Tab-separated table of C-alpha atoms in Angstrom:
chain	number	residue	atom	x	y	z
A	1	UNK	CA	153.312	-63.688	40.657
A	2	UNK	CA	152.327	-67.043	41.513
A	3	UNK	CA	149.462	-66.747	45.008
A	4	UNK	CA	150.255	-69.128	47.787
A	5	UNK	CA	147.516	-70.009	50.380
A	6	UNK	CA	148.005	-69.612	53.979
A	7	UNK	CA	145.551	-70.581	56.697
A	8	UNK	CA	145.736	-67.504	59.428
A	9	UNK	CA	143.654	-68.299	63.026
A	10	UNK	CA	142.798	-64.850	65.219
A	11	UNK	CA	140.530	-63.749	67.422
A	12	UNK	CA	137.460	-62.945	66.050
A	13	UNK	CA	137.966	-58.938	67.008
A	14	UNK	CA	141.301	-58.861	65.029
A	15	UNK	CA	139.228	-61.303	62.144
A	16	UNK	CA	136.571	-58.319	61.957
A	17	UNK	CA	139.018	-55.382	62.362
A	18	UNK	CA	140.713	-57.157	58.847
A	19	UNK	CA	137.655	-57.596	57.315
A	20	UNK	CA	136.491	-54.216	58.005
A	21	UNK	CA	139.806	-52.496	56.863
A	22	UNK	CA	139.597	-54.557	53.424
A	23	UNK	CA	136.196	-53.443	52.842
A	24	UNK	CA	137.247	-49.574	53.143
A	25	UNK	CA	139.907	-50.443	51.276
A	26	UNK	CA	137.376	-52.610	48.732
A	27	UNK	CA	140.625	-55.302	48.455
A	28	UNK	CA	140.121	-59.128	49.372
A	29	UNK	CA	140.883	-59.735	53.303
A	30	UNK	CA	143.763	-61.508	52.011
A	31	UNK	CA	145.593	-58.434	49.984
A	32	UNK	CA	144.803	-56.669	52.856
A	33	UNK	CA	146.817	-58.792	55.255
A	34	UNK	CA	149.450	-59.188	52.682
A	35	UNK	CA	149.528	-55.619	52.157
A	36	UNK	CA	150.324	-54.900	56.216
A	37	UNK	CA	152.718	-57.948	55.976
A	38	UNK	CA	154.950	-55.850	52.874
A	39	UNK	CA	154.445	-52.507	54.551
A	40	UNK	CA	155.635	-53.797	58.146
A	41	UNK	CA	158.498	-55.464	56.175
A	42	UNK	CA	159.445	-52.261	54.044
A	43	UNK	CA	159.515	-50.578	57.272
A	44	UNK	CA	162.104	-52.889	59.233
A	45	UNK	CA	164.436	-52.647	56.042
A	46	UNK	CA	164.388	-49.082	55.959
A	47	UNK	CA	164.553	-48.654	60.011
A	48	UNK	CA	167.733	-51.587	59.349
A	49	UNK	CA	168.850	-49.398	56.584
A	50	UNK	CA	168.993	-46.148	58.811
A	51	UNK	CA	170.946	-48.110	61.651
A	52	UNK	CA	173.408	-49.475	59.385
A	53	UNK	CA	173.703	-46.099	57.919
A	54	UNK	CA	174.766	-44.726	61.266
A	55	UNK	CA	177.232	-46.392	62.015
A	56	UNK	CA	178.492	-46.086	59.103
A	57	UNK	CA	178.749	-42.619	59.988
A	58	UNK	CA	179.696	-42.937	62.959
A	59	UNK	CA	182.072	-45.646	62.872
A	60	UNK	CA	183.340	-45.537	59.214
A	61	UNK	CA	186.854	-44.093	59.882
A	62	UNK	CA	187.335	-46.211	62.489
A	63	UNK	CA	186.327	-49.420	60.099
A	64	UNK	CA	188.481	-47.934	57.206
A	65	UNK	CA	191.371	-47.696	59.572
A	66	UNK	CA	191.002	-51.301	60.507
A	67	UNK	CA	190.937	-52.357	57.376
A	68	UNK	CA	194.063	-50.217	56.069
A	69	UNK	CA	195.732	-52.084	59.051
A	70	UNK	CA	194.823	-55.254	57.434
């Protein structure tokens, strides 16, 4: 896959707290960050997933009906 660079600016805490979570993970600061950045993403699809999944369940008759109707 073809790397893109992207200039990030943070506090210098939040700088160290990367660099210092890259080296326990021994990745580059920048897989690290992109790591989080796919993780956080895989979890909003899922938690989108599981919300669109309820009301399917809850609502599905009721959005079969309508569309009988139609």
């Amino acid at each position: 896959m073809a790397k893109t660079q992207v200039n990030l600016r943070m506090d210098e805490a939040v700088a160290e707290m990367a660099r210092h979570g890259a080296e326990t993970r021994r990745v580059p600061v920048g897989e690290y960050v992109a790591q989080l950045i796919q993780d956080d993403n895989n979890r909003m699809h899922a938690r989108f997933l599981a919300g669109a999944q309820q009301v399917l369940d809850e609502y599905g008759d009721l959005i079969d009906g309508i569309e009988d109707a139609a």
